[in-house]
Short mmCIF file of C-alpha atoms (C1' of nucleotides) in Angstrom, two decimals:
data_model
loop_
_atom_site.label_atom_id
_atom_site.label_comp_id
_atom_site.label_asym_id
_atom_site.label_seq_id
_atom_site.Cartn_x
_atom_site.Cartn_y
_atom_site.Cartn_z
CA UNK T 1 -9.56 -39.50 -3.50
CA UNK T 2 -8.99 -41.09 -6.86
CA UNK T 3 -8.59 -38.51 -9.60
CA UNK T 4 -9.45 -39.00 -13.22
CA UNK T 5 -7.16 -37.72 -15.92
CA UNK T 6 -7.25 -33.94 -16.14
CA UNK T 7 -8.98 -33.48 -12.82
CA UNK T 8 -7.52 -31.48 -10.02
CA UNK T 9 -7.14 -32.35 -6.38
CA UNK T 10 -7.94 -30.26 -3.35
CA UNK T 11 -4.44 -28.86 -3.03
CA UNK T 12 -4.50 -27.75 -6.64
CA UNK T 13 -7.73 -25.92 -6.03
CA UNK T 14 -6.21 -24.22 -3.00
CA UNK T 15 -3.10 -23.34 -4.98
CA UNK T 16 -5.20 -21.84 -7.74
CA UNK T 17 -6.98 -19.66 -5.23
CA UNK T 18 -3.68 -18.56 -3.74
CA UNK T 19 -2.27 -17.64 -7.13
CA UNK T 20 -5.38 -15.72 -8.09
CA UNK T 21 -5.41 -13.95 -4.74
CA UNK T 22 -1.76 -12.99 -5.06
CA UNK T 23 -2.41 -11.62 -8.53
CA UNK T 24 -5.35 -9.55 -7.27
CA UNK T 25 -3.43 -8.24 -4.28
CA UNK T 26 -0.65 -7.26 -6.65
CA UNK T 27 -2.97 -5.39 -8.96
CA UNK T 28 -5.11 -3.57 -6.44
CA UNK T 29 -3.64 -4.01 -3.00
CA UNK T 30 -5.03 -6.00 -0.09
CA UNK T 31 -7.48 -3.44 1.26
CA UNK T 32 -9.05 -2.65 -2.10
CA UNK T 33 -9.29 -6.25 -3.26
CA UNK T 34 -12.58 -7.91 -2.39
CA UNK T 35 -13.18 -11.62 -2.04
CA UNK T 36 -15.54 -11.31 -4.99
CA UNK T 37 -12.67 -9.91 -7.06
CA UNK T 38 -10.58 -12.99 -6.35
CA UNK T 39 -13.53 -15.25 -7.05
CA UNK T 40 -14.24 -13.47 -10.32
CA UNK T 41 -10.61 -13.89 -11.36
CA UNK T 42 -11.10 -17.60 -10.81
CA UNK T 43 -14.40 -17.72 -12.63
CA UNK T 44 -15.97 -18.80 -9.36
CA UNK T 45 -17.85 -17.34 -6.41
CA UNK T 46 -17.18 -16.57 -2.76
CA UNK T 47 -18.37 -19.99 -1.73
CA UNK T 48 -15.30 -21.63 -3.14
CA UNK T 49 -12.91 -19.33 -1.34
CA UNK T 50 -14.65 -19.43 2.02
CA UNK T 51 -14.77 -23.20 1.74
CA UNK T 52 -10.97 -23.27 1.81
CA UNK T 53 -10.10 -20.20 3.86
CA UNK T 54 -11.92 -18.96 6.96
CA UNK T 55 -11.46 -15.27 6.23
CA UNK T 56 -9.92 -12.73 3.89
CA UNK T 57 -7.12 -12.13 6.38
CA UNK T 58 -6.34 -15.84 6.52
CA UNK T 59 -6.26 -16.03 2.75
CA UNK T 60 -3.79 -13.18 2.68
CA UNK T 61 -1.74 -14.79 5.43
CA UNK T 62 -1.43 -17.94 3.35
CA UNK T 63 -0.26 -15.96 0.34
CA UNK T 64 2.20 -14.26 2.63
CA UNK T 65 3.45 -17.55 4.06
CA UNK T 66 3.80 -19.03 0.60
CA UNK T 67 5.94 -16.11 -0.51
CA UNK T 68 8.25 -16.42 2.45
CA UNK T 69 8.51 -20.19 2.19
CA UNK T 70 9.50 -19.97 -1.45
CA UNK T 71 12.28 -17.50 -0.89
CA UNK T 72 13.48 -19.16 2.26
CA UNK T 73 13.77 -22.51 0.52
CA UNK T 74 15.53 -20.96 -2.46
CA UNK T 75 18.53 -19.61 -0.60
CA UNK T 76 18.80 -22.52 1.86
CA UNK T 77 21.46 -24.31 -0.22
CA UNK T 78 23.72 -21.23 -0.13
CA UNK T 79 23.75 -20.83 3.61
CA UNK T 80 26.77 -23.06 4.28
CA UNK T 81 28.57 -22.31 1.07
CA UNK T 82 32.33 -22.27 1.53
CA UNK T 83 34.59 -19.40 0.51
CA UNK T 84 34.49 -15.66 1.21
CA UNK T 85 31.28 -14.02 2.46
CA UNK T 86 31.04 -11.74 -0.56
CA UNK T 87 30.77 -14.66 -2.90
CA UNK T 88 28.11 -16.22 -0.73
CA UNK T 89 26.28 -12.91 -0.67
CA UNK T 90 26.41 -12.59 -4.44
CA UNK T 91 24.92 -16.04 -4.85
CA UNK T 92 22.17 -15.36 -2.32
CA UNK T 93 21.40 -11.92 -3.71
CA UNK T 94 21.17 -13.25 -7.25
CA UNK T 95 18.72 -15.96 -6.24
CA UNK T 96 16.75 -13.47 -4.18
CA UNK T 97 16.34 -10.96 -7.00
CA UNK T 98 15.52 -13.63 -9.51
CA UNK T 99 12.78 -14.93 -7.24
CA UNK T 100 11.44 -11.40 -6.71
CA UNK T 101 10.84 -11.28 -10.44
CA UNK T 102 9.61 -14.83 -10.92
CA UNK T 103 7.19 -14.79 -7.99
CA UNK T 104 6.48 -11.09 -8.02
CA UNK T 105 2.84 -11.28 -6.95
CA UNK T 106 3.59 -13.33 -3.86
CA UNK T 107 6.59 -11.24 -2.88
CA UNK T 108 4.60 -8.08 -3.28
CA UNK T 109 2.09 -9.56 -0.84
CA UNK T 110 4.93 -10.25 1.57
CA UNK T 111 5.93 -6.60 1.32
CA UNK T 112 2.39 -5.43 1.95
CA UNK T 113 2.09 -7.84 4.85
CA UNK T 114 5.16 -6.39 6.49
CA UNK T 115 3.78 -2.90 5.97
CA UNK T 116 0.44 -3.89 7.46
CA UNK T 117 2.13 -5.36 10.49
CA UNK T 118 4.34 -2.33 10.99
CA UNK T 119 1.31 -0.08 10.75
CA UNK T 120 -0.56 -2.33 13.14
CA UNK T 121 -3.59 -2.51 10.88
CA UNK T 122 -4.47 -6.04 11.83
CA UNK T 123 -6.87 -7.51 14.35
CA UNK T 124 -5.31 -8.75 17.60
CA UNK T 125 -5.77 -12.39 16.61
CA UNK T 126 -4.33 -11.84 13.12
CA UNK T 127 -1.54 -9.96 14.79
CA UNK T 128 0.15 -12.96 16.38
CA UNK T 129 -0.48 -15.09 13.32
CA UNK T 130 1.47 -12.49 11.41
CA UNK T 131 3.97 -12.34 14.23
CA UNK T 132 4.85 -15.97 13.63
CA UNK T 133 5.22 -15.44 9.91
CA UNK T 134 7.33 -12.35 10.39
CA UNK T 135 9.69 -14.30 12.60
CA UNK T 136 10.68 -16.35 9.57
CA UNK T 137 10.94 -13.21 7.53
CA UNK T 138 13.22 -11.67 10.16
CA UNK T 139 15.35 -14.79 10.33
CA UNK T 140 15.69 -14.62 6.57
CA UNK T 141 16.73 -11.00 6.78
CA UNK T 142 19.30 -11.79 9.43
CA UNK T 143 21.01 -14.29 7.17
CA UNK T 144 21.78 -11.48 4.74
CA UNK T 145 22.61 -9.09 7.54
CA UNK T 146 25.17 -11.44 9.03
CA UNK T 147 26.62 -12.17 5.64
CA UNK T 148 27.35 -8.55 4.81
CA UNK T 149 28.68 -8.03 8.33
CA UNK T 150 31.07 -10.89 7.75
CA UNK T 151 32.01 -9.55 4.33
CA UNK T 152 32.87 -6.24 5.94
CA UNK T 153 35.06 -7.95 8.54
CA UNK T 154 36.82 -9.70 5.69
CA UNK T 155 37.46 -6.31 4.12
CA UNK T 156 35.37 -7.02 1.05
CA UNK T 157 32.70 -4.45 1.87
CA UNK T 158 32.74 -1.01 3.42
CA UNK T 159 29.80 0.81 4.95
CA UNK T 160 29.27 3.00 7.99
CA UNK T 161 26.19 1.51 9.65
CA UNK T 162 25.11 -2.11 9.41
CA UNK T 163 21.40 -1.51 9.99
CA UNK T 164 21.14 1.20 7.38
CA UNK T 165 23.24 -0.75 4.91
CA UNK T 166 20.98 -3.73 5.44
CA UNK T 167 17.85 -1.66 4.87
CA UNK T 168 19.21 -0.11 1.70
CA UNK T 169 20.38 -3.46 0.42
CA UNK T 170 16.96 -5.05 0.87
CA UNK T 171 15.27 -2.08 -0.74
CA UNK T 172 17.49 -2.62 -3.77
CA UNK T 173 17.05 -6.37 -3.94
CA UNK T 174 13.29 -6.18 -3.42
CA UNK T 175 12.70 -3.25 -5.73
CA UNK T 176 11.86 -5.31 -8.83
CA UNK T 177 8.51 -6.13 -7.24
CA UNK T 178 7.68 -2.48 -7.87
CA UNK T 179 9.19 -1.65 -11.22
CA UNK T 180 9.68 -4.90 -13.09
CA UNK T 181 7.13 -5.77 -15.75
CA UNK T 182 7.62 -8.59 -18.24
CA UNK T 183 8.29 -7.55 -21.84
CA UNK T 184 7.03 -9.69 -24.67
CA UNK T 185 9.67 -11.86 -26.21
CA UNK T 186 11.74 -11.57 -23.07
CA UNK T 187 13.95 -14.58 -22.46
CA UNK T 188 15.20 -16.00 -19.21
CA UNK T 189 18.63 -14.66 -20.13
CA UNK T 190 17.23 -11.15 -20.50
CA UNK T 191 15.95 -11.40 -16.96
CA UNK T 192 19.35 -12.63 -15.84
CA UNK T 193 20.83 -9.40 -17.23
CA UNK T 194 18.41 -7.39 -15.13
CA UNK T 195 19.22 -9.45 -12.05
CA UNK T 196 22.92 -8.89 -12.62
CA UNK T 197 22.45 -5.15 -12.73
CA UNK T 198 20.45 -5.11 -9.53
CA UNK T 199 23.02 -7.22 -7.73
CA UNK T 200 25.85 -5.10 -9.11
CA UNK T 201 24.14 -1.94 -7.88
CA UNK T 202 23.69 -3.37 -4.40
CA UNK T 203 27.27 -4.57 -4.38
CA UNK T 204 28.49 -1.10 -5.26
CA UNK T 205 26.22 0.44 -2.67
CA UNK T 206 27.62 -1.82 0.02
CA UNK T 207 31.05 -0.50 -0.82
CA UNK T 208 32.41 -3.67 -2.36
CA UNK T 209 36.15 -3.37 -2.67
CA UNK T 210 37.44 -3.30 -6.23
CA UNK T 211 38.86 -6.64 -7.21
CA UNK T 212 36.35 -8.66 -5.29
CA UNK T 213 33.86 -7.73 -7.97
CA UNK Z 1 -10.68 38.71 7.09
CA UNK Z 2 -9.13 40.40 10.11
CA UNK Z 3 -7.56 37.93 12.47
CA UNK Z 4 -7.16 38.39 16.21
CA UNK Z 5 -3.98 37.31 17.93
CA UNK Z 6 -3.69 33.54 18.08
CA UNK Z 7 -6.44 32.92 15.59
CA UNK Z 8 -5.93 30.97 12.47
CA UNK Z 9 -6.90 31.79 8.91
CA UNK Z 10 -8.57 29.60 6.36
CA UNK Z 11 -5.31 28.49 4.82
CA UNK Z 12 -4.01 27.43 8.21
CA UNK Z 13 -7.10 25.31 8.74
CA UNK Z 14 -6.62 23.72 5.35
CA UNK Z 15 -2.95 23.12 6.08
CA UNK Z 16 -3.83 21.47 9.38
CA UNK Z 17 -6.18 19.13 7.62
CA UNK Z 18 -3.54 18.29 5.04
CA UNK Z 19 -0.99 17.52 7.74
CA UNK Z 20 -3.41 15.36 9.68
CA UNK Z 21 -4.46 13.56 6.52
CA UNK Z 22 -0.86 12.92 5.53
CA UNK Z 23 -0.16 11.53 8.99
CA UNK Z 24 -3.19 9.23 8.79
CA UNK Z 25 -2.32 8.03 5.30
CA UNK Z 26 1.17 7.30 6.53
CA UNK Z 27 -0.05 5.30 9.49
CA UNK Z 28 -2.78 3.27 7.84
CA UNK Z 29 -2.64 3.79 4.11
CA UNK Z 30 -5.10 5.61 1.90
CA UNK Z 31 -7.66 2.83 1.44
CA UNK Z 32 -7.89 1.97 5.12
CA UNK Z 33 -7.98 5.55 6.36
CA UNK Z 34 -11.50 6.92 6.73
CA UNK Z 35 -12.46 10.56 6.66
CA UNK Z 36 -13.61 10.11 10.23
CA UNK Z 37 -10.11 8.97 11.15
CA UNK Z 38 -8.65 12.20 9.81
CA UNK Z 39 -11.35 14.22 11.52
CA UNK Z 40 -10.71 12.43 14.82
CA UNK Z 41 -7.00 13.16 14.53
CA UNK Z 42 -7.96 16.82 14.24
CA UNK Z 43 -10.44 16.70 17.11
CA UNK Z 44 -13.13 17.59 14.59
CA UNK Z 45 -15.79 15.92 12.46
CA UNK Z 46 -16.34 15.15 8.80
CA UNK Z 47 -18.08 18.47 8.29
CA UNK Z 48 -14.86 20.37 8.59
CA UNK Z 49 -13.05 18.27 6.04
CA UNK Z 50 -15.86 18.20 3.49
CA UNK Z 51 -16.16 21.95 3.87
CA UNK Z 52 -12.63 22.34 2.48
CA UNK Z 53 -12.31 19.32 0.19
CA UNK Z 54 -14.99 17.90 -2.12
CA UNK Z 55 -14.01 14.26 -1.64
CA UNK Z 56 -11.56 11.89 -0.04
CA UNK Z 57 -9.75 11.48 -3.35
CA UNK Z 58 -9.36 15.25 -3.69
CA UNK Z 59 -8.00 15.48 -0.18
CA UNK Z 60 -5.45 12.84 -1.04
CA UNK Z 61 -4.62 14.58 -4.30
CA UNK Z 62 -3.86 17.76 -2.39
CA UNK Z 63 -1.56 15.92 -0.01
CA UNK Z 64 0.07 14.39 -3.05
CA UNK Z 65 0.49 17.75 -4.75
CA UNK Z 66 1.91 19.32 -1.62
CA UNK Z 67 4.53 16.58 -1.37
CA UNK Z 68 5.62 17.04 -4.95
CA UNK Z 69 5.67 20.82 -4.73
CA UNK Z 70 7.88 20.72 -1.66
CA UNK Z 71 10.46 18.47 -3.20
CA UNK Z 72 10.35 20.18 -6.56
CA UNK Z 73 10.98 23.56 -4.97
CA UNK Z 74 13.77 22.19 -2.81
CA UNK Z 75 16.02 21.05 -5.62
CA UNK Z 76 15.21 23.93 -7.97
CA UNK Z 77 18.28 25.96 -6.93
CA UNK Z 78 20.58 23.07 -7.86
CA UNK Z 79 19.35 22.63 -11.39
CA UNK Z 80 21.76 25.05 -13.02
CA UNK Z 81 24.63 24.50 -10.66
CA UNK Z 82 27.97 24.74 -12.41
CA UNK Z 83 30.66 22.07 -12.28
CA UNK Z 84 30.59 18.33 -12.96
CA UNK Z 85 27.30 16.43 -13.02
CA UNK Z 86 28.31 14.15 -10.16
CA UNK Z 87 28.65 17.10 -7.82
CA UNK Z 88 25.28 18.41 -8.90
CA UNK Z 89 23.81 14.97 -8.37
CA UNK Z 90 25.28 14.70 -4.88
CA UNK Z 91 23.76 18.03 -3.93
CA UNK Z 92 20.37 17.13 -5.33
CA UNK Z 93 20.38 13.66 -3.83
CA UNK Z 94 21.30 15.00 -0.42
CA UNK Z 95 18.45 17.49 -0.47
CA UNK Z 96 16.09 14.83 -1.74
CA UNK Z 97 16.88 12.33 0.99
CA UNK Z 98 16.78 14.98 3.68
CA UNK Z 99 13.33 16.02 2.55
CA UNK Z 100 12.16 12.42 2.45
CA UNK Z 101 12.92 12.28 6.15
CA UNK Z 102 11.65 15.74 7.07
CA UNK Z 103 8.37 15.47 5.19
CA UNK Z 104 8.03 11.72 5.40
CA UNK Z 105 4.23 11.60 5.67
CA UNK Z 106 3.70 13.68 2.54
CA UNK Z 107 6.32 11.81 0.55
CA UNK Z 108 4.84 8.51 1.57
CA UNK Z 109 1.54 9.74 0.17
CA UNK Z 110 3.31 10.62 -3.07
CA UNK Z 111 4.61 7.07 -3.22
CA UNK Z 112 1.17 5.62 -2.62
CA UNK Z 113 -0.31 7.96 -5.20
CA UNK Z 114 2.10 6.73 -7.82
CA UNK Z 115 1.27 3.16 -6.90
CA UNK Z 116 -2.44 3.86 -7.12
CA UNK Z 117 -2.04 5.40 -10.53
CA UNK Z 118 0.09 2.55 -11.80
CA UNK Z 119 -2.49 0.07 -10.57
CA UNK Z 120 -5.26 2.13 -12.12
CA UNK Z 121 -7.31 2.12 -8.95
CA UNK Z 122 -8.76 5.56 -9.48
CA UNK Z 123 -11.97 6.81 -10.99
CA UNK Z 124 -11.72 8.12 -14.58
CA UNK Z 125 -12.11 11.72 -13.42
CA UNK Z 126 -9.51 11.35 -10.68
CA UNK Z 127 -7.31 9.66 -13.22
CA UNK Z 128 -6.54 12.76 -15.26
CA UNK Z 129 -6.23 14.88 -12.12
CA UNK Z 130 -3.54 12.46 -11.07
CA UNK Z 131 -2.18 12.48 -14.57
CA UNK Z 132 -1.42 16.19 -14.26
CA UNK Z 133 0.26 15.72 -10.92
CA UNK Z 134 2.30 12.80 -12.15
CA UNK Z 135 3.59 14.89 -15.00
CA UNK Z 136 5.41 17.04 -12.48
CA UNK Z 137 6.60 13.95 -10.72
CA UNK Z 138 7.92 12.57 -14.01
CA UNK Z 139 9.63 15.85 -14.84
CA UNK Z 140 11.24 15.75 -11.44
CA UNK Z 141 12.41 12.21 -12.05
CA UNK Z 142 13.84 13.17 -15.41
CA UNK Z 143 16.04 15.82 -13.85
CA UNK Z 144 17.81 13.12 -11.89
CA UNK Z 145 17.79 10.76 -14.83
CA UNK Z 146 19.49 13.27 -17.10
CA UNK Z 147 21.97 14.15 -14.41
CA UNK Z 148 23.22 10.62 -13.94
CA UNK Z 149 23.26 10.15 -17.71
CA UNK Z 150 25.48 13.20 -17.96
CA UNK Z 151 27.66 11.98 -15.11
CA UNK Z 152 28.15 8.72 -16.95
CA UNK Z 153 29.17 10.54 -20.13
CA UNK Z 154 31.68 12.47 -18.05
CA UNK Z 155 33.07 9.16 -16.84
CA UNK Z 156 32.13 9.75 -13.23
CA UNK Z 157 29.54 6.98 -13.10
CA UNK Z 158 29.32 3.53 -14.62
CA UNK Z 159 26.17 1.47 -15.05
CA UNK Z 160 24.76 -0.81 -17.74
CA UNK Z 161 21.20 0.44 -18.21
CA UNK Z 162 20.01 3.95 -17.56
CA UNK Z 163 16.38 3.09 -16.80
CA UNK Z 164 17.26 0.39 -14.32
CA UNK Z 165 19.93 2.52 -12.70
CA UNK Z 166 17.42 5.32 -12.36
CA UNK Z 167 14.84 3.03 -10.77
CA UNK Z 168 17.34 1.62 -8.30
CA UNK Z 169 18.64 5.08 -7.47
CA UNK Z 170 15.16 6.39 -6.66
CA UNK Z 171 14.38 3.32 -4.61
CA UNK Z 172 17.45 4.07 -2.54
CA UNK Z 173 16.82 7.77 -2.18
CA UNK Z 174 13.16 7.29 -1.34
CA UNK Z 175 13.63 4.37 0.98
CA UNK Z 176 13.76 6.39 4.21
CA UNK Z 177 10.00 6.91 3.90
CA UNK Z 178 9.73 3.23 4.72
CA UNK Z 179 12.38 2.56 7.33
CA UNK Z 180 13.24 5.88 8.96
CA UNK Z 181 11.73 6.57 12.35
CA UNK Z 182 12.85 9.46 14.55
CA UNK Z 183 14.79 8.54 17.67
CA UNK Z 184 14.45 10.60 20.81
CA UNK Z 185 17.28 13.00 21.36
CA UNK Z 186 18.14 12.82 17.68
CA UNK Z 187 19.76 15.98 16.38
CA UNK Z 188 19.70 17.44 12.91
CA UNK Z 189 23.30 16.40 12.56
CA UNK Z 190 22.40 12.80 13.35
CA UNK Z 191 19.95 12.89 10.47
CA UNK Z 192 22.65 14.37 8.26
CA UNK Z 193 24.74 11.28 8.99
CA UNK Z 194 21.91 9.05 7.84
CA UNK Z 195 21.45 11.12 4.72
CA UNK Z 196 25.14 10.86 3.95
CA UNK Z 197 25.01 7.08 4.15
CA UNK Z 198 22.03 6.85 1.86
CA UNK Z 199 23.66 9.13 -0.69
CA UNK Z 200 26.95 7.25 -0.42
CA UNK Z 201 25.15 3.95 -1.02
CA UNK Z 202 23.41 5.29 -4.11
CA UNK Z 203 26.66 6.77 -5.36
CA UNK Z 204 28.37 3.41 -5.00
CA UNK Z 205 25.45 1.67 -6.66
CA UNK Z 206 25.67 3.99 -9.63
CA UNK Z 207 29.26 2.95 -10.05
CA UNK Z 208 30.82 6.24 -9.06
CA UNK Z 209 34.43 6.22 -10.09
CA UNK Z 210 36.91 6.26 -7.23
CA UNK Z 211 38.35 9.69 -6.74
CA UNK Z 212 35.18 11.53 -7.65
CA UNK Z 213 33.83 10.45 -4.26
"C1'" DT F 1 -28.46 -48.09 -3.95
"C1'" DG F 2 -28.93 -45.00 -0.63
"C1'" DA F 3 -26.46 -42.20 2.53
"C1'" DT F 4 -22.89 -39.08 3.49
"C1'" DG F 5 -19.92 -35.48 2.98
"C1'" DA F 6 -16.77 -32.69 0.08
"C1'" DA F 7 -16.80 -28.87 -3.01
"C1'" DC F 8 -18.74 -25.64 -4.45
"C1'" DA F 9 -22.98 -21.87 -5.88
"C1'" DT F 10 -26.77 -18.83 -4.33
"C1'" DA F 11 -29.20 -15.86 -1.31
"C1'" DC F 12 -29.07 -13.20 2.50
"C1'" DT F 13 -27.54 -10.23 6.61
"C1'" DA F 14 -24.89 -6.72 9.08
"C1'" DC F 15 -21.92 -3.13 9.13
"C1'" DC F 16 -18.81 0.29 7.81
"C1'" DG F 17 -17.63 4.35 5.43
"C1'" DG F 18 -18.21 8.00 1.65
"C1'" DG F 19 -21.10 11.43 0.76
"C1'" DT F 20 -25.10 14.75 1.66
"C1'" DA F 21 -28.63 17.46 3.82
"C1'" DT F 22 -29.48 20.16 7.48
"C1'" DG F 23 -28.63 22.46 11.81
"C1'" DT F 24 -25.67 25.86 14.75
"C1'" DT F 25 -22.47 29.50 15.91
"C1'" DG F 26 -19.68 33.36 15.26
"C1'" DT F 27 -18.19 37.29 12.41
"C1'" DC F 28 -18.56 41.21 9.47
"C1'" DA F 29 -20.63 44.58 6.63
"C1'" DA F 30 -24.28 47.74 5.70
"C1'" DT X 1 -29.39 45.62 14.61
"C1'" DT X 2 -29.81 42.40 11.28
"C1'" DG X 3 -29.00 39.71 7.43
"C1'" DA X 4 -25.71 36.97 5.15
"C1'" DC X 5 -22.22 33.94 4.86
"C1'" DA X 6 -18.16 31.25 6.42
"C1'" DA X 7 -16.92 27.44 9.21
"C1'" DC X 8 -17.95 24.07 11.08
"C1'" DA X 9 -21.13 20.00 13.77
"C1'" DT X 10 -25.00 16.61 13.57
"C1'" DA X 11 -27.99 13.40 11.54
"C1'" DC X 12 -28.96 10.68 7.92
"C1'" DC X 13 -28.74 7.87 3.44
"C1'" DC X 14 -26.92 4.26 0.69
"C1'" DG X 15 -23.74 1.37 -1.80
"C1'" DG X 16 -20.26 -2.01 -1.23
"C1'" DT X 17 -18.19 -5.80 1.16
"C1'" DA X 18 -17.02 -9.44 4.77
"C1'" DG X 19 -19.14 -13.10 6.48
"C1'" DT X 20 -23.10 -16.66 6.92
"C1'" DA X 21 -26.83 -19.74 6.03
"C1'" DT X 22 -28.67 -22.56 2.90
"C1'" DG X 23 -29.11 -24.99 -1.43
"C1'" DT X 24 -27.06 -28.25 -5.08
"C1'" DT X 25 -24.17 -31.58 -7.35
"C1'" DC X 26 -21.28 -35.39 -7.51
"C1'" DA X 27 -18.20 -38.93 -5.97
"C1'" DT X 28 -17.34 -42.45 -2.69
"C1'" DC X 29 -18.40 -46.13 0.35
"C1'" DA X 30 -21.01 -49.20 3.29
#
DNA sequence: TGATGAACATACTACCGGGTATGTTGTCAA
DNA sequence: TTGACAACATACCCGGTAGTATGTTCATCA
């Protein structure tokens, strides 16, 4: 598989399809997006997509998996960070929100995938494929959940119910996938400001004790 | 239009359809839900639905409008409440969250309607119908927005950016439409506890000054 | 250099779902 | 009593889309 200069390999072609699919799913939603839409966005036809992915559902599943893998990998370094749980949480939350913005289309697909699974609008076979993927997603969620539980035990956070607090926290941290849109001339530092505000809001919501902030 | 005992009028029939449609849209989403699905949920056929609503989009628009009307009417009494803005906000937020839970299916449709409009996945004619409805939705949003702005001026809240704070606040207050599911044996007071936690989280997120809580 | 298969494009099929056209039943008013 | 209309049910049409079957091109390798 020798490649000339400027040519693209198979994986690049797959990656292009995944990016285009994620963008389409973001713009229209999974159900409304047709395979032809994705192909058109690529300047190609269905043949190319079905050559790499067996079905629309599998294509979506791959976008989903990609989104989860990215975010999972991003916070991995923080997991055994020393120091108080709040500090670890702040680091994780910051990375999480930043990634929600930077990989918005994929993360939006993850959200829709979770919704689809909860609503059970998947075929039986797709259902356990998604089940596997959601296991990772759940594991990821539990990392945060345990962290805020630990922070509460350390007296750095205060909330009544862990499950509800966890839900609200994730809603906050994920929310940029709904309302963030890039401005022209926006720098990476501008985005950092946004991330800071989201994290600060979540921190306040979780009842962070004054002084730990 | 004399009605015998136990019979239902036209408006009741319409209302039944709207409730069934809202329930279906909640379970599957607008795009995936077919008119036959709604009809089946009613133990009826398409004929009944198309007799009352000209199209699927119009049916959805009516569900959407109903959701907005309900919430708009609910907080109306609070709008000229005397006292500090934070207190007014707490009252409004509490009513809002409670209604999100009590009329979850309709409010979920409102959410999806906003998404659809933002993504532009509506026909040109439906687009200005939705435009009208979204005006009310925007006006509703502005009531909250102005309230937290006022609360900040009064020194009862502290946040960096009003728009972002407003987005995060609404994400929090609306979030029960995604994660709340009724438990068996759950009392109205149990739900009040949940509402309190959601409101408390948002209050903390908005940087409510200690002592005003 | 010819054969083989990857990486697509093109042409086609099958089905589902929105919408419509047409029946059917009950009620009310004249 | 009957005609008219509301309130549906039934039967049908048709466009769009997932998926398939079949070309076509080009690189690689024996």
